[in-house]
Coordinates of C-alpha atoms in Angstrom, one line a residue:
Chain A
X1 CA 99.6 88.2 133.5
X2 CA 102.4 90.1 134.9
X3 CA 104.9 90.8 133.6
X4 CA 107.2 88.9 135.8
X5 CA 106.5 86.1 133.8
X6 CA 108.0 87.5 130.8
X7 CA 111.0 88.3 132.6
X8 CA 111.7 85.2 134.9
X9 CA 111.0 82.9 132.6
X10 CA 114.3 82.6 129.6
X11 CA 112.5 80.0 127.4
X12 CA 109.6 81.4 124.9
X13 CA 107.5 79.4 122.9
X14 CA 109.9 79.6 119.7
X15 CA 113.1 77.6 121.5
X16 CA 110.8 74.9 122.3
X17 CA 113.4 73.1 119.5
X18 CA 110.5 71.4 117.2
X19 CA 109.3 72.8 114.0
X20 CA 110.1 71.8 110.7
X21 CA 114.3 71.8 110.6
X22 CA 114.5 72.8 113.7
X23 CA 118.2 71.3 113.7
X24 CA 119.3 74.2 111.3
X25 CA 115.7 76.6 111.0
X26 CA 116.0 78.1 114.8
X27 CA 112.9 80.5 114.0
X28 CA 110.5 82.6 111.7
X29 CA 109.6 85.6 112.4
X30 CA 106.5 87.8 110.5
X31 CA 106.5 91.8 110.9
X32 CA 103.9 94.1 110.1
X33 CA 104.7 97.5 110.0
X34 CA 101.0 99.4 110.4
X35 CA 100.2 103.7 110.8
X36 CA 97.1 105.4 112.2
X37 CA 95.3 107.9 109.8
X38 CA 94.8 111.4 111.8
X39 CA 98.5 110.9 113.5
X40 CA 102.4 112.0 112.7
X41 CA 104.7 109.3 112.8
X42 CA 106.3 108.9 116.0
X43 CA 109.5 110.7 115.1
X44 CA 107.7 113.7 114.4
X45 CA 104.4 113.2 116.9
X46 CA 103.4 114.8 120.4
X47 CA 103.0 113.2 123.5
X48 CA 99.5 113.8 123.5
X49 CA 99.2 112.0 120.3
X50 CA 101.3 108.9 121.3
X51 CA 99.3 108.7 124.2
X52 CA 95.9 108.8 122.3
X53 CA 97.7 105.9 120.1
X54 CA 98.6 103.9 122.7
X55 CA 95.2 103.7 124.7
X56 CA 93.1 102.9 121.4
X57 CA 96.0 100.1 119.8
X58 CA 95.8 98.8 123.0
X59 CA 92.2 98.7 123.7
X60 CA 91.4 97.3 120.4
X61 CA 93.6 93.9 120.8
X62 CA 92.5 93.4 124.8
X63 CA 89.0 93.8 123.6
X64 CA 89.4 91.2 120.9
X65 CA 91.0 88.6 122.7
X66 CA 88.0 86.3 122.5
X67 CA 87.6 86.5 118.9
X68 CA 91.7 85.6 118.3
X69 CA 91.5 83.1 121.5
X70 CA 94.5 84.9 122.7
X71 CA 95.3 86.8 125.8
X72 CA 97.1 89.7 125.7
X73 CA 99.3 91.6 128.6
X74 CA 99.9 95.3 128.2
X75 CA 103.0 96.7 128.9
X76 CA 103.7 100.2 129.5
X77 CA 107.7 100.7 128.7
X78 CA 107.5 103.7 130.7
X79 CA 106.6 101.8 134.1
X80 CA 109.4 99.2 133.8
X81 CA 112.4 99.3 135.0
X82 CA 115.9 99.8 132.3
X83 CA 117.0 96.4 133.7
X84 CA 113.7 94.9 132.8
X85 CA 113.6 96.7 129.1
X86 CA 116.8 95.1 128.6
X87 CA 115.7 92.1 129.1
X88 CA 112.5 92.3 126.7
X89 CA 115.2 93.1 124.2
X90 CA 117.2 90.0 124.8
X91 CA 114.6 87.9 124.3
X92 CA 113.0 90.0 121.0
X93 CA 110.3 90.8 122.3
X94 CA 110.7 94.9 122.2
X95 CA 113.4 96.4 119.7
X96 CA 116.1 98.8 122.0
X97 CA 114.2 101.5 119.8
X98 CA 111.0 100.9 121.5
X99 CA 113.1 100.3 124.9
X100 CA 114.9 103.9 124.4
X101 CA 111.8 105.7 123.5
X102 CA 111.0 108.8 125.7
X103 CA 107.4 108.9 124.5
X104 CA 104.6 106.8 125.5
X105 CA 104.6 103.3 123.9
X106 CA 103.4 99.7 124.9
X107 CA 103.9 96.1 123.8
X108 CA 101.2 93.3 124.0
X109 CA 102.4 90.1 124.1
X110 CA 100.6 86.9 124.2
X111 CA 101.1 84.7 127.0
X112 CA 103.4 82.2 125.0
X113 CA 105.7 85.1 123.8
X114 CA 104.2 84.1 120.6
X115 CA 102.8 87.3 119.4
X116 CA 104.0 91.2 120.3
X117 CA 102.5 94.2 118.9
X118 CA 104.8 97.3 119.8
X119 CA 102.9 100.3 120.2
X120 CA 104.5 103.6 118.8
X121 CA 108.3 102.4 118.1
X122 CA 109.5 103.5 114.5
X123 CA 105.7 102.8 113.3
X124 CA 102.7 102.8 115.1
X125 CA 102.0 99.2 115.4
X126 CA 104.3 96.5 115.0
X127 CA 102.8 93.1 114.9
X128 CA 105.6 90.5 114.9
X129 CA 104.8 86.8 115.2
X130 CA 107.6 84.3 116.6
X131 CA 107.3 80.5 115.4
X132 CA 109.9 78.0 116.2
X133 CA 111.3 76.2 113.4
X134 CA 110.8 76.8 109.4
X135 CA 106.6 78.2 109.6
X136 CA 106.6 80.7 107.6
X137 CA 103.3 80.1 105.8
X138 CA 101.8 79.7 109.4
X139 CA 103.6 82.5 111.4
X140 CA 102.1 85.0 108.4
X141 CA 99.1 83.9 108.5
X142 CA 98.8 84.8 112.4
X143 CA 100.2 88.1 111.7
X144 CA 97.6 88.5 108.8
X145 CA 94.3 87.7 111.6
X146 CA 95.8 90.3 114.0
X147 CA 96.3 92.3 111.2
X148 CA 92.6 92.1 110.3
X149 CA 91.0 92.9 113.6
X150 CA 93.2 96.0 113.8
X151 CA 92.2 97.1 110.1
X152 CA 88.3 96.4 111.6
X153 CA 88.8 99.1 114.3
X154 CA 91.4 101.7 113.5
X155 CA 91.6 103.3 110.2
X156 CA 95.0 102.6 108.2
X157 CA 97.3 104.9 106.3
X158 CA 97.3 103.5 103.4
X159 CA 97.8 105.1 99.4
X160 CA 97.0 102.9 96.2
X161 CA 100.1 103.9 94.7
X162 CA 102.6 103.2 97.9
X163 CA 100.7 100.8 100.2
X164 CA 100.7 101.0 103.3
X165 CA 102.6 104.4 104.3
X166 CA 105.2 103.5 106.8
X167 CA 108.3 105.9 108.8
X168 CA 111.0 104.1 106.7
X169 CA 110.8 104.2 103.0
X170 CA 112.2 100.7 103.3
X171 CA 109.1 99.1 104.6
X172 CA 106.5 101.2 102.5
X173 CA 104.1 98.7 100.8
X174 CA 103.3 96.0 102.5
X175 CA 105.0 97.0 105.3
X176 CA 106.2 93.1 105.7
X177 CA 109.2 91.9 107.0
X178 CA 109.5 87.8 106.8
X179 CA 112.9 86.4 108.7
X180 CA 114.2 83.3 109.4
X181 CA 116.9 82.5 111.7
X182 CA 119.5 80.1 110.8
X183 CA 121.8 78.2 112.6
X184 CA 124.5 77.4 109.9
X185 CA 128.4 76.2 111.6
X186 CA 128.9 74.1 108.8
X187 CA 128.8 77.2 105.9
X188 CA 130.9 79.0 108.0
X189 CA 133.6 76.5 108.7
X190 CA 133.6 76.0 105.3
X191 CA 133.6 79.7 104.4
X192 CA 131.2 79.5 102.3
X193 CA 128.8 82.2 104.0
X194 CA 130.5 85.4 101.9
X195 CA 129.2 83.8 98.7
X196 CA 126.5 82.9 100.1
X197 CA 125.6 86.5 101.3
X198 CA 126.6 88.4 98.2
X199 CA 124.1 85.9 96.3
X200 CA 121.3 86.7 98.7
X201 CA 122.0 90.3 98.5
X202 CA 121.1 90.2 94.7
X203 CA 117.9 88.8 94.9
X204 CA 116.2 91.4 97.1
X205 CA 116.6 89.6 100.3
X206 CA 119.6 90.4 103.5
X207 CA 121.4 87.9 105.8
X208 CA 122.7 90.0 109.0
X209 CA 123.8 88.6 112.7
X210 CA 121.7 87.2 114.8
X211 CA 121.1 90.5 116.6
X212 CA 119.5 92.3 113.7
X213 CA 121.1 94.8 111.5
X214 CA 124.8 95.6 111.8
X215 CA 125.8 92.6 114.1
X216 CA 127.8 90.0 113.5
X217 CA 127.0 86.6 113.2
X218 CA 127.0 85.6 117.0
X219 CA 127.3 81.3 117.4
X220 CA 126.7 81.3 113.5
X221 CA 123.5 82.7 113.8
X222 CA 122.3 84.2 110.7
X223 CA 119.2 86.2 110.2
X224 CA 117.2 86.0 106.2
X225 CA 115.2 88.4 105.5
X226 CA 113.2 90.1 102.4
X227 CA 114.9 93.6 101.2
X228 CA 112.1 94.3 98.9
X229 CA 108.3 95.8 100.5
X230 CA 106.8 97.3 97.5
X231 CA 105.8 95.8 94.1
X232 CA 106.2 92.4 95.6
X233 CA 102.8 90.5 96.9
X234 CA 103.0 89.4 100.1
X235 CA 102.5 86.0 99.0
X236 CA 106.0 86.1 96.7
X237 CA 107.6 87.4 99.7
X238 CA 107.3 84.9 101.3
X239 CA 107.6 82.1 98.3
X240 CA 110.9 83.8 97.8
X241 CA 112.1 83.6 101.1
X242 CA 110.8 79.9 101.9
X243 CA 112.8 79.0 98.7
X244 CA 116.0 80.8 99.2
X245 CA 115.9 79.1 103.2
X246 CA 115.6 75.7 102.1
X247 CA 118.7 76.3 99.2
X248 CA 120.3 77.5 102.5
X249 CA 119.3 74.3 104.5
X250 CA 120.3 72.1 101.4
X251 CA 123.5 73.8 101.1
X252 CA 124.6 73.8 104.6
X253 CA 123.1 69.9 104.8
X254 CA 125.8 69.1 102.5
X255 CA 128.3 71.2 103.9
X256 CA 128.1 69.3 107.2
X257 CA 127.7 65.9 105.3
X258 CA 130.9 66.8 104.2
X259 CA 133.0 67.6 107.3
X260 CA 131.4 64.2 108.4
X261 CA 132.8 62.6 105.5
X262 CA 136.8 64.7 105.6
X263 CA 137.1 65.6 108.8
X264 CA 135.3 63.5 111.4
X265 CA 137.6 63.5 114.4
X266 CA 139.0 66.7 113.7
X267 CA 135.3 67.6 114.1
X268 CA 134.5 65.2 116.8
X269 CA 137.4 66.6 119.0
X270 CA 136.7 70.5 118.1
X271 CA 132.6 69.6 119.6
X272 CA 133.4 67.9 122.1
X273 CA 135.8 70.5 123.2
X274 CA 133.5 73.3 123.3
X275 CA 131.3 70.8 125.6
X276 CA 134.3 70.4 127.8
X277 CA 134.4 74.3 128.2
X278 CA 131.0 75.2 128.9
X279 CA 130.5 72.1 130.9
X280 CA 133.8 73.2 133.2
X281 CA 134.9 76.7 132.3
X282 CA 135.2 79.5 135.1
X283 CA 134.9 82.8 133.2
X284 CA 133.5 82.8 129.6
X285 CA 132.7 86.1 127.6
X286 CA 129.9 86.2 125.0
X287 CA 131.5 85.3 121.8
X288 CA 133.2 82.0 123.5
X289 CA 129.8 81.1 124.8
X290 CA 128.2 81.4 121.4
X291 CA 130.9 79.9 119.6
X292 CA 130.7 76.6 121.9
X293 CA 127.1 76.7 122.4
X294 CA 127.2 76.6 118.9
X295 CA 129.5 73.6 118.3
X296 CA 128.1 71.6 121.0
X297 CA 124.4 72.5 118.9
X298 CA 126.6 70.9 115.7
X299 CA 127.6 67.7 117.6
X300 CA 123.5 67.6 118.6
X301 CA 122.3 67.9 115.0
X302 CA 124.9 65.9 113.6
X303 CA 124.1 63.3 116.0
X304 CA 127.9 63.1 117.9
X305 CA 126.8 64.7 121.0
X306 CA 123.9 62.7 122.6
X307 CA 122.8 63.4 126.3
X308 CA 122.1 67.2 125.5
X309 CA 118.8 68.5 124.8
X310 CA 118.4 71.3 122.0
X311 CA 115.7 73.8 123.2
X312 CA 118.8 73.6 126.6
X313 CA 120.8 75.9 124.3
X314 CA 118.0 78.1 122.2
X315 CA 117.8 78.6 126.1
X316 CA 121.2 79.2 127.0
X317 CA 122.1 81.4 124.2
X318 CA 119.3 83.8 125.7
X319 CA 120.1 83.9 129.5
X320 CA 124.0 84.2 128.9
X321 CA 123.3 88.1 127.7
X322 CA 124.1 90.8 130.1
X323 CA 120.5 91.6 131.1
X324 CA 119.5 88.6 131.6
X325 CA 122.7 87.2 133.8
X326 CA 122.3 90.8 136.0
X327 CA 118.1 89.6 136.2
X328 CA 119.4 85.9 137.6
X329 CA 122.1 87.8 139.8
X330 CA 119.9 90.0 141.5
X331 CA 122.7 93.0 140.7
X332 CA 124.5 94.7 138.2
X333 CA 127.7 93.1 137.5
X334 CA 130.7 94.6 135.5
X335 CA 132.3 92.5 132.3
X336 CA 134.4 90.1 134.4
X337 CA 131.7 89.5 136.9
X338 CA 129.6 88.8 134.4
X339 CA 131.8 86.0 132.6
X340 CA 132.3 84.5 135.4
X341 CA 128.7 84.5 136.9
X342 CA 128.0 83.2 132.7
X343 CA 130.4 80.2 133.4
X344 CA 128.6 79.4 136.4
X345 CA 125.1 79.5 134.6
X346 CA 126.4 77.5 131.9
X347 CA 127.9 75.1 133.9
X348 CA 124.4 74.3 136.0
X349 CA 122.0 74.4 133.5
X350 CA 124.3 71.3 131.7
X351 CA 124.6 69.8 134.6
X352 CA 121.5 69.7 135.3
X353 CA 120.6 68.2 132.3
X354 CA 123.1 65.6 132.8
X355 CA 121.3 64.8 136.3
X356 CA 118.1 65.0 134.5
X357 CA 119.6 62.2 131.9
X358 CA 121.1 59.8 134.4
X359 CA 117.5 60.0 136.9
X360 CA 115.7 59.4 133.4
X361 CA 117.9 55.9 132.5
X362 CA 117.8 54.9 136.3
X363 CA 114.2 54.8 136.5
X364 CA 113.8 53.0 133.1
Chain B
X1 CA 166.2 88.1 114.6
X2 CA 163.5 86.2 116.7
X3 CA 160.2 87.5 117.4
X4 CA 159.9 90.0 120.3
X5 CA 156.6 88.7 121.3
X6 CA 157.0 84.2 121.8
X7 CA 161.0 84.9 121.7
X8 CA 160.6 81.2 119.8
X9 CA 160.0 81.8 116.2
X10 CA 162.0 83.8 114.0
X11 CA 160.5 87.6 113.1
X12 CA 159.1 87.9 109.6
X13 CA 156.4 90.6 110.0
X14 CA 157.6 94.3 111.1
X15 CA 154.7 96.4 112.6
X16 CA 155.1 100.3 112.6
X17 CA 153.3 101.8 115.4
X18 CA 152.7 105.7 115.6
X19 CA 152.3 107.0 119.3
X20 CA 152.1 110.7 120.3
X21 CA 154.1 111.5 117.1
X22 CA 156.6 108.8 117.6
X23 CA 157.4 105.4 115.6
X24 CA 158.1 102.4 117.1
X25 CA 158.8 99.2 115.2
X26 CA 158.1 96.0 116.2
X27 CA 159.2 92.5 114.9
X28 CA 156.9 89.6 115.4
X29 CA 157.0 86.3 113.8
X30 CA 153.7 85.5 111.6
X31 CA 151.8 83.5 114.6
X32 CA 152.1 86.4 116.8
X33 CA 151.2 89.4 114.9
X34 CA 148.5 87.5 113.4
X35 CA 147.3 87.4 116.8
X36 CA 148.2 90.4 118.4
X37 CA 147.6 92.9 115.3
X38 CA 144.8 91.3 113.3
X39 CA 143.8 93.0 110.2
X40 CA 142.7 96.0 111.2
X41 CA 140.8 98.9 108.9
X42 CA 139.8 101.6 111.3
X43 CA 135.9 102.4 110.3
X44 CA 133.6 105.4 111.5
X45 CA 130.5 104.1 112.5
X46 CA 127.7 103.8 110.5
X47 CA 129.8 103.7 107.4
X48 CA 126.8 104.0 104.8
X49 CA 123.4 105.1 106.4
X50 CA 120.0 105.5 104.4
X51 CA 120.1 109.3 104.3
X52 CA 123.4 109.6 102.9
X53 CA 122.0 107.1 100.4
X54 CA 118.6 109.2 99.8
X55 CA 120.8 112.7 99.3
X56 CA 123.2 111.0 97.3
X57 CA 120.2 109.8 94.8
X58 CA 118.6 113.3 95.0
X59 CA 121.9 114.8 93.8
X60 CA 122.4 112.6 90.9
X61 CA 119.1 112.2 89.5
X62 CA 118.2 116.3 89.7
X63 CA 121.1 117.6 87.0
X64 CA 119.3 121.2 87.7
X65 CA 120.9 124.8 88.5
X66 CA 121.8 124.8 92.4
X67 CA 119.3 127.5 93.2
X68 CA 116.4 125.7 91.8
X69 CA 117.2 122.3 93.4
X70 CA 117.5 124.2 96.2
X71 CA 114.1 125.1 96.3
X72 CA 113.1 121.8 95.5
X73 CA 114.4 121.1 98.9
X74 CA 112.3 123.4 100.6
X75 CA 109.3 121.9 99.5
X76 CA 107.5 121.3 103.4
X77 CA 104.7 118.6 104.5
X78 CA 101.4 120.6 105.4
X79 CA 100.6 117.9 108.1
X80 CA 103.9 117.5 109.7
X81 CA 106.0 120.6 108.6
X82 CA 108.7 118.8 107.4
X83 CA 110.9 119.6 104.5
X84 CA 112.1 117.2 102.2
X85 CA 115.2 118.0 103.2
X86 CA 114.5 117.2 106.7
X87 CA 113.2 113.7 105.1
X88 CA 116.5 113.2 103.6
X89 CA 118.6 114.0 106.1
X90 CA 116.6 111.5 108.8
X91 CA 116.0 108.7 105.8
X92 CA 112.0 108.8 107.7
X93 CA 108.8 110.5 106.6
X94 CA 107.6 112.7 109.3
X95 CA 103.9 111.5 109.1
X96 CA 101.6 109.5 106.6
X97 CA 100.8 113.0 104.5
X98 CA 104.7 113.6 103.5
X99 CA 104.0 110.9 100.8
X100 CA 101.7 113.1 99.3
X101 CA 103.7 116.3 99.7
X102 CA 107.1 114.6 98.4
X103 CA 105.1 112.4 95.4
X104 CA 106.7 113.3 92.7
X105 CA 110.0 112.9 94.2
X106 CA 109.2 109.7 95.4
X107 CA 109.4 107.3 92.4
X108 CA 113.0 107.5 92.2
X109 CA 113.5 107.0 95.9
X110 CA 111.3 104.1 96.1
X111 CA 112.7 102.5 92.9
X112 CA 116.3 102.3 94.4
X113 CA 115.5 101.0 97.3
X114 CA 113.0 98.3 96.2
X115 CA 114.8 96.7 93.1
X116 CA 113.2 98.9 90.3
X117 CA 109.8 98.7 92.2
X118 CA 107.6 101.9 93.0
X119 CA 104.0 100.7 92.9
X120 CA 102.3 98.2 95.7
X121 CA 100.7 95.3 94.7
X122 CA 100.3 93.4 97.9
X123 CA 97.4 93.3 100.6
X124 CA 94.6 96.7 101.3
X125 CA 93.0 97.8 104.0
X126 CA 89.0 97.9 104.8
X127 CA 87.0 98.1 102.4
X128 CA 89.6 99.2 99.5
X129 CA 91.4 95.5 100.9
X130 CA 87.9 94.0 99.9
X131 CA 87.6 94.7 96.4
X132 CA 91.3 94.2 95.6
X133 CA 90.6 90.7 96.9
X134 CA 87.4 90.4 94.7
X135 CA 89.2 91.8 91.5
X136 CA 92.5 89.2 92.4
X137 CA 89.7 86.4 92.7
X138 CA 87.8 87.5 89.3
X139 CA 91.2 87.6 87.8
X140 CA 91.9 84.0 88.7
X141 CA 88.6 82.8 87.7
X142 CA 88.9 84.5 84.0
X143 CA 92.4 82.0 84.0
X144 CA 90.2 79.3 85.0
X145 CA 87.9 80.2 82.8
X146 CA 90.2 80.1 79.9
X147 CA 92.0 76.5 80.7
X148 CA 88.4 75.4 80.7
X149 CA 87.4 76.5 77.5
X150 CA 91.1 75.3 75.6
X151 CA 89.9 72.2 77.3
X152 CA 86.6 72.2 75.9
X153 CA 84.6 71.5 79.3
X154 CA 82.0 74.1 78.6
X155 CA 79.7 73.0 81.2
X156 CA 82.7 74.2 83.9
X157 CA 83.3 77.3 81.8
X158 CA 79.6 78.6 82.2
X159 CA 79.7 77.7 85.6
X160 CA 82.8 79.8 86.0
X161 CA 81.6 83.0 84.4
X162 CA 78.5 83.2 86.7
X163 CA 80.5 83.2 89.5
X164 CA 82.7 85.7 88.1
X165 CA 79.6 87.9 87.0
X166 CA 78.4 87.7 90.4
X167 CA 81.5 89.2 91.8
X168 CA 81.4 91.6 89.4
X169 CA 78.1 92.8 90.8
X170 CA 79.7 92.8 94.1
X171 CA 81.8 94.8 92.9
X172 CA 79.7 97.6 91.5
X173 CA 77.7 97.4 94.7
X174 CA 80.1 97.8 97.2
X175 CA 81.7 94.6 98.3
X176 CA 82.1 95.1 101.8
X177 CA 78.9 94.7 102.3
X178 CA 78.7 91.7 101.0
X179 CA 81.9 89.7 102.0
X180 CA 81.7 89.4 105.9
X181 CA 83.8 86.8 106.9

């Protein structure tokens, strides 16, 4: 498959909006962090090695596709174009590490966007699994057969004492990286979320922005993830995250229960506002975008807002980011080109929706 | 006075500004420097990295005469050619081997970083990944084993010890060859 279908297309499997709480649980996502024996790690490694890398990583997951009952397309970084990188980034499937590397690298992604495996970023393989919803169990356990048929081909650094041996001394171990993204308005209203994160911070695990490390919490998107790769099983990893999301999910449940309960029309008014802007606004920057997008996901969840579909804005909190808006445009665009070409974007795709709605009840 | 900025409300907040050398004051009321000059703490980027983190642990844990920590520092990969200094300084390893060079240094690294932690006791690779697996199943069975007897179902307890004896052979065999899935 080409990859034109990775970058036309703004929906990936994971937005699909179902999944177990999928009204606060946006996503799970597994990484594996993986070395080759016989190479330097790609900060310290030569072209010639990267290259060698590359062609056998590679190799090894096309030739196997049978056996996981997955197709892969391989991606050279090198022959794509900065536009098109960007846009990989924007929808997670490279890191802007792999997209700024000058050495040879790859990913392979599965035709759903389910599955990458980053060839040569910080590590030598990344497998990352996406799942929609709260599937933590299930988006390992992916990760774990890909990580099999690697092990069954290439030969692993690996050292009894440390694990698997891995660039960053943070991942060293398992190598195993278990997130989940939350969607979580209420906490935040609230201001609940600083306790909440100095909390999390004890107990081995991080909360960070939506964007990874060092963002900020974009449309009160929040990222969990484990702290901890050695002297933890995998399995506890993960039993520790699952328990510490569904606290969060329980917590924030109530928190929204009770702005129901205090503040209803305050509420009401504040949601349906935000669907008045996107639905009418002429130049909208990011953050007013994700803050609406985010209330108008509230009203959704909360059941206020009815005749908007959820997976509409997983969607729309994707295509509003530069690369993607320039992709749709055709061009480059500066900042207020861009907000005002994101308006316009926002404005069709709910309309569209509303079209959609109003054919559907006609034909009823 | 009223507030320079709405001309409405009267000024309660005065805001010093330094430009080329200059101050200039400025008299808002509260709505309008909140919005105009919202708290504000100017940062440098990257305020704590990992390698400032790493050095810093080096420094306190080795209370040794400069020179000799400074050779401690010298100490290179043999694969890689990197220093442990260099490791420090990027927060990376250089290649799979610089765990070996740097071992002894390591435990105190790893134990910061991972809550106390410096041994892995998760998932292995190949054949090593085999037997761990056979060893975590034995384990369980022993447990099993144990319930059955405090429970007095002997029959179930004999039945569990073959099966752990068999694994044990396994084991002393070579158990890759024996557990293809």
């Amino acid at each position: 498959m080409s990859i034109e279908h990775f970058l036309d297309n703004s929906i990936s499997s994971w937005m699909a909006g179902v999944g177990k709480h999928s009204d606060i649980v946006m996503s799970t996502r597994i990484r594996l962090a993986r070395n080759l024996n016989g190479y330097r790690f790609p900060l310290a490694f030569t072209e010639d090695e990267a290259h060698k890398i590359d062609q056998s990583v590679s190799a090894t997951l096309l030739d196997a596709s049978d056996e996981l009952q997955m197709q892969f397309s391989s991606i050279h970084i090198k022959d794509v174009s900065e536009l098109s990188r960007q846009v990989l980034v924007e929808k997670h499937l490279i890191s802007p590490k792999l997209a700024n590397s000058p050495m040879t690298g790859s990913v392979l992604l599965s035709n759903d966007e389910s599955v990458s495996v980053m060839v040569n970023e910080e590590d030598h393989i990344r497998i990352q699994c996406l799942f929609p919803g709260l599937q933590i169990q299930e988006a390992y356990a992916q990760a774990d057969v890909l990580d099999r048929v690697l092990d069954k081909e290439l030969s692993y650094a690996f050292d009894e004492q440390f694990g698997y041996l891995t660039s960053c001394p943070t991942n060293t171990g398992t190598g195993l990286r278990a997130s989940v993204m939350m969607h979580l308005p209420a906490l935040t209203m609230t201001k609940q979320m600083n306790r909440i994160v100095t909390i999390i911070s004890r107990l081995g695990m991080v909360v960070r922005g939506i964007y990874g490390e060092g963002s900020e919490a974009l449309g009160n998107v929040y990222q969990v993830s484990n702290q901890t790769t050695l002297g933890k099983s995998e399995e506890d990893i993960l039993a520790d995250l699952q328990s510490i999301t569904e606290q969060i999910i329980q917590k924030e449940r109530e928190a929204r229960d009770a702005l129901l309960k205090h503040s209803a029309n305050t509420l009401e008014d504040r949601l349906y506002r935000s669907l008045g802007t996107l639905s009418f606004a002429r130049i909208m920057a990011t953050d007013e975008a994700a803050r609406c997008l985010s209330d108008v996901r509230l009203g959704i969840d909360i059941g206020l807002i009815e005749d908007v579909d959820v997976s509409i804005l997983n969607e729309c909190m994707v295509f509003m980011q530069p690369g993607f808006l320039q992709k749709y445009a055709g061009t480059s665009l500066n900042t207020s080109e861009r907000d005002m070409f994101r308006a316009k974007l926002l404005r069709e795709r709910l309309q569209k929706e509303e079209k959609q709605k109003t054919k559907g009840e006609e034909s009823e | 006075m009223i507030c320079e900025n709405c001309k409405q409300r009267p000024a309660k907040v005065t805001v010093t500004q330094v430009h080329n050398g200059e101050h200039f004051e400025r008299h808002y009321c509260e709505v309008c420097a909140n919005s105009l000059h919202p708290f504000y703490v100017e940062y440098k980027q990257d305020p704590l990295s990992l390698h400032q983190l790493l050095s810093n642990w080096f420094s306190q844990t080795e209370q040794q005469p400069m020179q000799q920590k400074q050779q401690k520092n010298t100490i290179a990969c043999d694969e890689c050619g990197w220093s442990i200094q260099r490791f420090l300084d990027e927060g990376k390893f250089g290649c799979a081997n610089c765990y070996n060079s740097f071992r002894p240094q390591l435990p105190n690294v790893f134990k910061r970083l991972h809550n106390g932690n410096m041994k892995h006791i998760g998932k292995a690779p190949g054949a090593l990944g085999e037997k761990i697996a056979i060893k975590k199943r034995i384990e369980a069975i022993r447990s099993q084993m144990k319930d059955a007897i405090d429970t007095e179902s002997f029959e179930e307890a004999a039945k569990l010890r073959d099966e752990a004896r068999d694994l044990e052979s396994q084991l002393s065999t070579g158990g890759d060859q024996t557990d293809v899935n």
